[in-house]
Coordinates of C-alpha atoms and ligand atoms in Angstrom, one line a residue:
X1 CA -34.6 -12.9 -4.8
X2 CA -38.3 -10.8 -5.5
X3 CA -36.8 -7.8 -4.7
X4 CA -35.7 -5.4 -7.1
X5 CA -32.1 -5.0 -7.2
X6 CA -30.9 -1.6 -6.2
X7 CA -28.6 0.4 -8.5
X8 CA -25.6 2.4 -8.2
X9 CA -26.8 5.7 -9.0
X10 CA -24.9 7.8 -11.4
X11 CA -21.8 7.1 -13.8
X12 CA -19.3 7.8 -11.4
X13 CA -21.2 6.0 -8.6
X14 CA -20.2 2.3 -10.2
X15 CA -16.6 3.2 -10.6
X16 CA -16.3 4.6 -6.9
X17 CA -18.1 1.5 -5.5
X18 CA -16.2 -0.9 -7.7
X19 CA -12.9 1.0 -6.9
X20 CA -13.4 1.4 -3.1
X21 CA -13.6 -2.6 -3.0
X22 CA -10.5 -2.8 -5.1
X23 CA -8.2 -0.4 -3.6
X24 CA -7.4 -2.4 -0.4
X25 CA -4.7 -4.1 1.4
X26 CA -4.2 -5.9 -2.2
X27 CA -2.5 -2.2 -3.6
X28 CA -1.0 -1.0 -0.4
X29 CA 0.4 -4.1 1.0
X30 CA 0.6 -7.1 -1.4
X31 CA 1.8 -5.5 -4.3
X32 CA 4.7 -3.8 -2.9
X33 CA 6.3 -6.3 -1.7
X34 CA 5.8 -9.0 -4.4
X35 CA 7.1 -5.9 -6.8
X36 CA 10.1 -5.7 -4.5
X37 CA 10.2 -9.6 -4.1
X38 CA 10.2 -10.5 -8.2
X39 CA 12.6 -8.2 -9.5
X40 CA 11.2 -4.5 -9.2
X41 CA 11.0 -3.1 -12.9
X42 CA 10.6 -6.4 -15.0
X43 CA 7.5 -7.2 -12.3
X44 CA 6.1 -3.9 -12.9
X45 CA 6.2 -4.5 -16.4
X46 CA 4.7 -7.7 -16.5
X47 CA 1.8 -6.6 -14.2
X48 CA 0.8 -3.5 -16.5
X49 CA 0.8 -5.6 -19.7
X50 CA -1.5 -8.2 -18.0
X51 CA -3.9 -5.3 -16.7
X52 CA -4.0 -4.0 -20.3
X53 CA -4.9 -7.5 -21.3
X54 CA -6.2 -10.4 -19.2
X55 CA -7.4 -7.8 -16.6
X56 CA -9.0 -5.7 -19.4
X57 CA -10.7 -9.0 -20.9
X58 CA -11.9 -11.0 -17.7
X59 CA -13.2 -7.6 -16.0
X60 CA -15.2 -6.9 -19.3
X61 CA -16.6 -10.1 -19.4
X62 CA -17.6 -10.3 -15.6
X63 CA -19.3 -7.1 -15.9
X64 CA -21.3 -8.1 -18.5
X65 CA -22.2 -11.4 -17.4
X66 CA -23.3 -9.7 -14.4
X67 CA -25.6 -7.0 -16.0
X68 CA -26.8 -9.0 -18.4
X69 CA -28.4 -11.5 -16.3
X70 CA -29.1 -9.1 -13.0
X71 CA -27.6 -12.1 -11.0
X72 CA -24.7 -12.7 -9.1
X73 CA -22.1 -15.7 -9.7
X74 CA -23.7 -19.2 -9.5
X75 CA -27.4 -17.7 -10.9
X76 CA -25.7 -15.9 -13.4
X77 CA -23.6 -18.7 -15.0
X78 CA -26.3 -21.2 -14.4
X79 CA -28.7 -18.8 -16.5
X80 CA -26.5 -18.3 -19.4
X81 CA -25.8 -22.2 -19.7
X82 CA -26.8 -24.8 -17.4
X83 CA -23.9 -26.6 -17.8
X84 CA -21.4 -23.7 -16.2
X85 CA -23.2 -23.6 -13.0
X86 CA -20.4 -24.9 -11.1
X87 CA -17.9 -22.2 -12.4
X88 CA -20.0 -19.9 -10.0
X89 CA -19.9 -22.5 -7.2
X90 CA -15.6 -22.2 -7.7
X91 CA -15.8 -18.6 -7.8
X92 CA -17.6 -18.4 -4.5
X93 CA -15.0 -20.7 -2.5
X94 CA -12.6 -18.0 -3.1
X95 CA -13.8 -15.1 -0.8
X96 CA -13.9 -17.7 2.0
X97 CA -10.5 -18.7 1.2
X98 CA -9.0 -14.8 1.1
X99 CA -10.9 -13.0 4.0
X100 CA -9.6 -15.0 6.9
X101 CA -6.3 -14.3 6.1
X102 CA -7.0 -10.8 4.9
X103 CA -8.9 -10.2 8.3
X104 CA -5.0 -11.3 10.2
X105 CA -3.4 -8.6 7.9
X106 CA -6.0 -5.8 8.9
X107 CA -4.7 -6.7 12.6
X108 CA -1.5 -6.1 12.1
X109 CA -2.6 -2.6 10.6
X110 CA -4.1 -1.7 13.9
X111 CA -1.2 -3.1 15.5
X112 CA 1.1 -0.8 13.9
X113 CA -1.4 2.2 14.5
X114 CA -1.7 1.1 18.5
X115 CA 2.1 1.6 18.5
X116 CA 2.6 4.4 16.9
X117 CA -0.4 6.2 18.8
X118 CA 1.2 4.9 21.8
X119 CA 4.6 6.8 20.9
X120 CA 6.7 3.4 20.6
X121 CA 7.8 4.8 17.1
X122 CA 11.5 3.9 17.6
X123 CA 10.6 0.5 19.0
X124 CA 8.5 -0.2 16.2
X125 CA 11.5 0.6 14.0
X126 CA 14.3 -2.3 14.8
X127 CA 14.6 -5.0 12.5
X128 CA 12.6 -7.3 15.1
X129 CA 10.1 -5.8 16.4
X130 CA 7.9 -7.4 14.0
X131 CA 8.7 -10.9 13.7
X132 CA 8.9 -10.8 17.4
X133 CA 5.2 -9.7 17.5
X134 CA 3.9 -12.2 14.8
X135 CA 5.2 -15.2 16.7
X136 CA 3.6 -14.2 20.0
X137 CA 0.5 -16.7 20.5
X138 CA -1.9 -14.6 21.6
X139 CA -1.6 -10.9 20.9
X140 CA -1.7 -11.3 17.2
X141 CA -4.9 -13.1 17.4
X142 CA -6.1 -10.1 19.9
X143 CA -5.4 -7.6 17.3
X144 CA -7.1 -9.8 14.4
X145 CA -10.3 -10.2 16.2
X146 CA -10.5 -6.6 17.0
X147 CA -10.3 -6.3 13.1
X148 CA -12.7 -8.9 12.3
X149 CA -15.3 -8.3 14.7
X150 CA -15.1 -4.3 13.8
X151 CA -16.0 -5.7 10.2
X152 CA -18.8 -8.1 11.3
X153 CA -20.4 -5.2 13.5
X154 CA -20.7 -2.6 10.2
X155 CA -22.1 -5.7 8.5
X156 CA -24.6 -6.7 11.0
X157 CA -25.6 -3.3 11.8
X158 CA -25.6 -2.2 8.1
X159 CA -23.8 0.7 8.0
X160 CA -21.5 -0.1 5.2
X161 CA -22.9 2.9 3.0
X162 CA -21.5 5.1 5.7
X163 CA -17.9 3.3 6.1
X164 CA -18.0 3.6 2.4
X165 CA -19.1 7.5 2.1
X166 CA -16.1 8.1 4.5
X167 CA -13.5 6.3 2.3
X168 CA -14.4 8.4 -0.6
X169 CA -13.1 11.3 1.5
X170 CA -10.2 9.6 3.2
X171 CA -8.9 7.8 -0.5
X172 CA -7.8 10.8 -1.5
X173 CA -6.1 12.0 1.7
X174 CA -4.3 8.5 1.6
X175 CA -3.1 8.9 -2.5
X176 CA -2.0 12.5 -1.2
X177 CA 0.2 11.3 1.8
X178 CA 1.3 8.0 -0.1
X179 CA 2.7 10.7 -2.6
X180 CA 4.5 12.8 0.4
X181 CA 5.8 9.8 1.7
X182 CA 7.0 8.6 -1.7
X183 CA 8.7 11.9 -2.1
X184 CA 10.3 12.3 1.0
X185 CA 11.6 8.3 0.5
X186 CA 13.0 9.2 -3.1
X187 CA 15.1 12.0 -2.0
X188 CA 16.9 10.2 1.1
X189 CA 20.7 9.4 -0.2
X190 CA 21.0 5.9 -1.8
X191 CA 17.2 5.7 -2.4
X192 CA 18.2 6.1 -6.4
X193 CA 19.4 2.6 -6.5
X194 CA 15.7 1.6 -5.4
X195 CA 14.2 3.6 -7.7
X196 CA 16.2 2.1 -10.8
X197 CA 15.5 -1.4 -9.4
X198 CA 11.6 0.2 -9.2
X199 CA 11.4 1.3 -12.8
X200 CA 13.8 -0.4 -14.9
X201 CA 13.3 -3.7 -16.3
X202 CA 16.0 -6.1 -15.8
X203 CA 15.1 -8.6 -18.4
X204 CA 17.5 -11.2 -16.9
X205 CA 15.5 -11.4 -14.0
X206 CA 12.2 -12.7 -15.8
X207 CA 10.6 -16.0 -15.2
X208 CA 7.8 -17.8 -15.1
X209 CA 7.1 -17.2 -11.5
X210 CA 7.5 -13.5 -12.3
X211 CA 4.5 -13.7 -14.6
X212 CA 2.7 -16.3 -12.2
X213 CA 2.6 -13.8 -9.3
X214 CA 1.9 -10.9 -11.4
X215 CA -1.4 -12.5 -12.4
X216 CA -2.2 -13.8 -9.7
X217 CA -1.9 -9.9 -8.1
X218 CA -3.8 -9.1 -11.0
X219 CA -6.8 -11.0 -9.8
X220 CA -6.4 -10.3 -6.1
X221 CA -6.2 -6.3 -6.7
X222 CA -9.1 -6.3 -9.0
X223 CA -10.7 -8.9 -7.4
X224 CA -11.6 -10.7 -10.3
X225 CA -12.2 -14.5 -10.8
X226 CA -14.1 -14.8 -8.1
X227 CA -17.6 -13.7 -8.7
X228 CA -17.2 -10.0 -7.2
X229 CA -17.3 -8.4 -10.7
X230 CA -20.2 -10.1 -11.7
X231 CA -22.4 -8.9 -8.9
X232 CA -21.0 -5.9 -9.4
X233 CA -22.3 -5.9 -12.6
X234 CA -25.7 -6.9 -11.7
X235 CA -25.8 -3.6 -9.8
X236 CA -24.7 -1.6 -12.8
X237 CA -27.4 0.2 -14.9
X238 CA -27.6 0.2 -18.3
X239 CA -26.3 3.6 -19.3
X240 CA -23.3 3.3 -17.8
X241 CA -20.5 2.7 -20.4
X242 CA -19.0 -0.7 -19.8
X243 CA -15.5 -0.1 -21.6
X244 CA -14.8 3.3 -20.0
X245 CA -15.6 2.1 -16.5
X246 CA -13.4 -1.0 -17.0
X247 CA -10.5 1.5 -17.8
X248 CA -11.1 3.9 -15.3
X249 CA -11.0 1.1 -12.7
X250 CA -8.3 -0.5 -14.0
X251 CA -6.4 3.0 -13.9
X252 CA -7.5 4.0 -10.2
X253 CA -6.2 0.5 -8.8
X254 CA -2.8 0.2 -10.6
X255 CA -2.0 3.8 -9.7
X256 CA -2.6 3.4 -6.4
X257 CA -0.5 -0.2 -6.2
X258 CA 2.0 1.6 -8.1
X259 CA 2.5 4.6 -5.6
X260 CA 2.6 2.1 -2.8
X261 CA 5.5 0.5 -4.3
X262 CA 7.2 3.5 -5.0
X263 CA 7.0 4.7 -1.4
X264 CA 8.3 1.4 -0.1
X265 CA 10.5 -0.6 -2.3
X266 CA 13.3 2.5 -2.5
X267 CA 12.9 2.6 1.6
X268 CA 14.2 -0.4 1.5
X269 CA 17.2 0.0 -0.2
X270 CA 17.6 3.6 2.0
X271 CA 16.8 1.3 5.4
X272 CA 17.6 -2.0 4.8
X273 CA 20.2 -2.2 1.6
X274 CA 18.8 -3.7 -1.8
X275 CA 20.0 -7.0 -0.4
X276 CA 17.8 -9.9 -1.9
X277 CA 17.1 -10.8 2.0
X278 CA 15.9 -7.1 2.5
X279 CA 13.9 -7.4 -0.5
X280 CA 12.1 -10.9 -0.4
X281 CA 10.8 -10.2 3.4
X282 CA 7.4 -11.0 1.6
X283 CA 4.1 -10.4 3.6
X284 CA 5.9 -8.6 6.5
X285 CA 7.4 -6.2 4.3
X286 CA 5.8 -3.0 4.8
X287 CA 5.5 -3.5 8.1
X288 CA 9.2 -3.8 8.8
X289 CA 10.0 -1.2 6.3
X290 CA 7.6 1.8 6.8
X291 CA 8.1 2.1 10.5
X292 CA 11.8 3.1 9.8
X293 CA 10.9 5.6 7.1
X294 CA 8.3 7.4 9.6
X295 CA 11.0 7.2 12.9
X296 CA 13.8 9.1 10.2
X297 CA 11.1 12.0 9.7
X298 CA 10.0 14.9 11.4
X299 CA 6.6 14.7 12.9
X300 CA 7.1 10.6 11.9
X301 CA 5.2 9.5 14.7
X302 CA 1.9 11.6 13.3
X303 CA 2.4 11.1 9.9
X304 CA 2.5 7.3 11.0
X305 CA -0.7 7.2 12.7
X306 CA -2.2 9.3 9.9
X307 CA -0.9 6.8 7.4
X308 CA -2.3 3.6 9.4
X309 CA -5.4 5.0 10.2
X310 CA -6.1 5.7 6.3
X311 CA -4.5 1.9 5.8
X312 CA -7.2 0.7 8.1
X313 CA -10.1 2.3 6.5
X314 CA -8.5 0.9 2.8
X315 CA -8.7 -2.4 4.6
X316 CA -12.0 -2.1 6.3
X317 CA -14.0 -1.3 3.2
X318 CA -12.6 -4.5 1.3
X319 CA -12.9 -6.5 4.7
X320 CA -16.6 -5.4 4.3
X321 CA -17.6 -6.4 1.0
X322 CA -15.2 -9.5 1.4
X323 CA -17.8 -10.5 4.3
X324 CA -20.5 -9.5 2.6
X325 CA -19.7 -11.6 -0.2
X326 CA -19.3 -14.4 2.1
X327 CA -22.7 -13.8 3.9
X328 CA -24.8 -13.3 0.6
X329 CA -23.7 -16.6 -0.6
X330 CA -24.7 -18.4 2.5
X331 CA -27.6 -16.7 2.4
X332 CA -28.3 -17.6 -0.8
X333 CA -27.3 -21.2 -0.4
X334 CA -28.8 -22.2 2.5
X335 CA -31.4 -19.9 2.8
X336 CA -30.5 -18.1 5.9
X337 CA -31.8 -15.2 7.1
X338 CA -29.2 -12.1 7.0
X339 CA -28.1 -11.7 10.5
X340 CA -27.8 -15.4 11.2
X341 CA -25.4 -15.7 8.0
X342 CA -23.2 -12.9 9.3
X343 CA -22.9 -14.7 12.4
X344 CA -21.9 -17.8 11.0
X345 CA -19.6 -16.2 8.6
X346 CA -17.6 -14.3 11.2
X347 CA -17.3 -17.4 13.3
X348 CA -16.1 -19.1 10.2
X349 CA -13.6 -16.1 9.8
X350 CA -12.4 -16.0 13.3
X351 CA -11.4 -19.5 13.8
X352 CA -9.8 -20.3 10.4
X353 CA -8.2 -16.6 10.9
X354 CA -7.1 -17.8 14.5
X355 CA -5.2 -20.9 12.9
X356 CA -3.6 -18.7 10.2
X357 CA -2.1 -16.3 12.9
X358 CA -0.9 -19.1 15.1
X359 CA 0.9 -20.5 11.5
X360 CA 3.5 -17.5 12.4
X361 CA 3.8 -18.7 16.3
X362 CA 3.4 -22.0 17.7
X363 CA 2.2 -23.5 14.5
X364 CA 4.9 -22.4 12.4
X365 CA 6.2 -26.1 12.1
X366 CA 3.0 -26.6 9.8
X367 CA 3.9 -26.0 6.0
X368 CA 1.8 -27.3 3.5
X369 CA 3.9 -28.2 0.0
X370 CA 6.5 -26.1 1.5
X371 CA 4.7 -23.0 2.6
X372 CA 3.7 -21.5 5.7
X373 CA -0.5 -21.1 6.5
X374 CA -0.9 -17.9 5.3
X375 CA 1.2 -18.1 2.1
X376 CA -0.4 -21.4 1.2
X377 CA -3.8 -20.0 1.7
X378 CA -2.7 -17.0 -0.3
X379 CA -0.9 -19.6 -3.3
X380 CA -4.2 -21.9 -3.4
X381 CA -6.5 -18.8 -4.3
X382 CA -4.3 -16.6 -6.0
X383 CA -2.3 -19.3 -7.9
X384 CA -4.4 -22.0 -8.3
X385 CA -8.5 -21.4 -8.1
X386 CA -8.4 -17.7 -9.2
X387 CA -6.5 -19.4 -12.7
X388 CA -8.7 -21.9 -13.3
X389 CA -12.0 -19.8 -12.7
X390 CA -10.9 -17.6 -15.1
X391 CA -10.0 -20.2 -17.6
X392 CA -13.4 -21.2 -17.3
X393 CA -15.0 -18.1 -17.4
X394 CA -13.0 -18.0 -20.9
X395 CA -14.0 -21.1 -22.3
X396 CA -17.2 -21.2 -21.7
X397 CA -18.0 -17.6 -22.7
X398 CA -15.6 -17.9 -25.8
X399 CA -17.2 -21.2 -27.1
X400 CA -20.4 -22.0 -25.7
X401 CA -22.2 -19.1 -24.4
X402 CA -20.5 -16.9 -27.2
X403 CA -19.2 -13.5 -26.4
X404 CA -22.2 -11.8 -28.4
X405 CA -23.7 -10.5 -25.5
X406 CA -20.6 -9.0 -24.0
X407 CA -20.6 -7.1 -27.4
X408 CA -24.0 -6.2 -26.9
X409 CA -23.5 -4.7 -23.4
X410 CA -20.3 -3.0 -24.8
X411 CA -22.2 -1.2 -27.4
X412 CA -25.7 -0.4 -25.7
X413 CA -25.1 3.1 -25.8
X414 CA -24.8 3.2 -29.4
X415 CA -21.1 3.0 -29.2
X416 CA -18.6 1.1 -30.9
X417 CA -16.8 -1.5 -29.3
X418 CA -13.4 -0.9 -30.9
X419 CA -11.1 -3.7 -29.1
X420 CA -13.4 -6.0 -30.4
X421 CA -11.3 -8.1 -32.1
X422 CA -8.8 -8.0 -29.7
X423 CA -11.0 -9.0 -26.7
X424 CA -12.6 -11.7 -28.9
X425 CA -8.9 -13.4 -29.4
X426 CA -7.8 -12.8 -26.1
X427 CA -10.9 -14.0 -24.4
X428 CA -10.8 -17.4 -26.6
X429 CA -7.3 -18.3 -27.5
X430 CA -4.4 -16.0 -25.8
X431 CA -5.6 -15.8 -22.1
X432 CA -6.9 -19.4 -22.1
X433 CA -3.4 -20.8 -23.7
X434 CA -1.6 -18.5 -20.9
X435 CA -3.5 -19.6 -18.2
X436 CA -3.3 -23.5 -18.9
X437 CA 1.1 -22.7 -19.2
X438 CA 0.5 -20.6 -15.9
X439 CA -1.4 -23.3 -13.9
X440 CA 1.0 -26.1 -14.8
X441 CA 4.1 -24.3 -13.9
X442 CA 2.3 -23.3 -10.5
X443 CA 1.2 -26.7 -9.8
X444 CA 4.8 -28.1 -10.8
X445 CA 6.5 -25.9 -8.8
X446 CA 4.6 -26.3 -5.7
X447 CA 4.8 -29.6 -6.5
X448 CA 8.8 -29.4 -6.2
X449 CA 8.7 -31.1 -9.8
X450 CA 10.5 -28.3 -11.6
X451 CA 12.5 -25.9 -9.4
X452 CA 13.2 -22.2 -11.2
Ligands
LIG777 N1 -8.9 -6.5 -4.4 C1 -9.1 -6.2 -2.5 C2 -7.6 -5.8 -2.6 O1 -7.0 -5.1 -3.1 C3 -9.2 -7.5 -2.1 C4 -10.2 -8.2 -2.3 C5 -10.2 -9.3 -3.1 C6 -11.8 -7.7 -2.4 N2 -11.7 -10.0 -3.2 C7 -12.4 -8.9 -2.8 C8 -12.1 -6.8 -1.7 C9 -13.6 -9.1 -2.9 C10 -13.5 -7.0 -1.6 C11 -14.6 -7.8 -2.3 O2 -7.1 -5.5 -1.1

């Protein structure tokens, strides 16, 4: 702790660093499958409302906590109010739940990249290719190991900066490619049905589950409620405007997720029809739909290779900062040396990730509260722990620590914090009440007390 904290250079440096780790599989893989499953337009509408209200409030608060204290989650909460140190600990659990299964999906991305590289495009485009692949006991674990080891090696030899720089160049290319693929998809016959489904909210499809799913996705995609933004805030210079940065990250992150959905959801209508079954594929959606799109394109094999390379980069920058987070928590808490902590964290990720991967094959009989292993890990972090952390953050800052320091952080450049009233009401009342409702709902549904 005696080392001086590095700061992000320049005004955009902060936004790029935050956006680089925020944009990942959450935007490209998770958002489209949730949008497809939870009613398309209505999901998008709810998500947008949540970004502008919840997302804004939480991200302002977390970054302000970090910049004010100059510490990461555990220390920061302790410094602000001793009684709330446990919120920091709770937040730290989340990255440990997410990282293993994040690497499993990363492995799937490498598998598809390899399939396209070796010219197996038409095989990859068949319906059973994906389900057959994840059900195998060994093969998915090998791809997962490649991804996990790649992540660890980058962190151990400390070349993150290089990877992140590369991703600053590759990310814009990814956006152009996603745009191109969306245009290709929405001009196919039958795609308009899908575009309508994606853009026009059908209010009869509204249910609390949709809100729960959108909220979990918001936390996941913007890396909120897990201490990450507090750490980022601690590296943020005082002359960077908090409010503007938060808006920029929100817009960037949401725009990429939106585009990814626009590429995938209409394709489902074109290639598999708009049935509930086709739309409700869940985690496998991207891997089932996109190969069909590439197969039907001129130069589809080349475009497929380019696409999966770019997705791999986006996934790697996120998995690196996830592992980085795990490592720094272990270093701080167990007073362990960095290299040792990295190896320990990697070993943990490999063991838990392998079990999650087996959950689609030999262990597919293991169901916890009716969910398979990956879905269970996803549920516990996104629908239970993160809402709890968010709730505790709002209550502790709203009523005990008092949000004055957030106003100060927002106004430290002589700017006026125009949304101060709105922010305060969100923080103290609306967010906590909604979060409690959402939590009660999530638990009741998972336990089978209610059904929707
Ligand atoms: N937000 C990332 C994504 O959309 C995933 C993520 C969650 C993450 N928590 C993180 C990335 C912490 C880096 C650090 O894919």
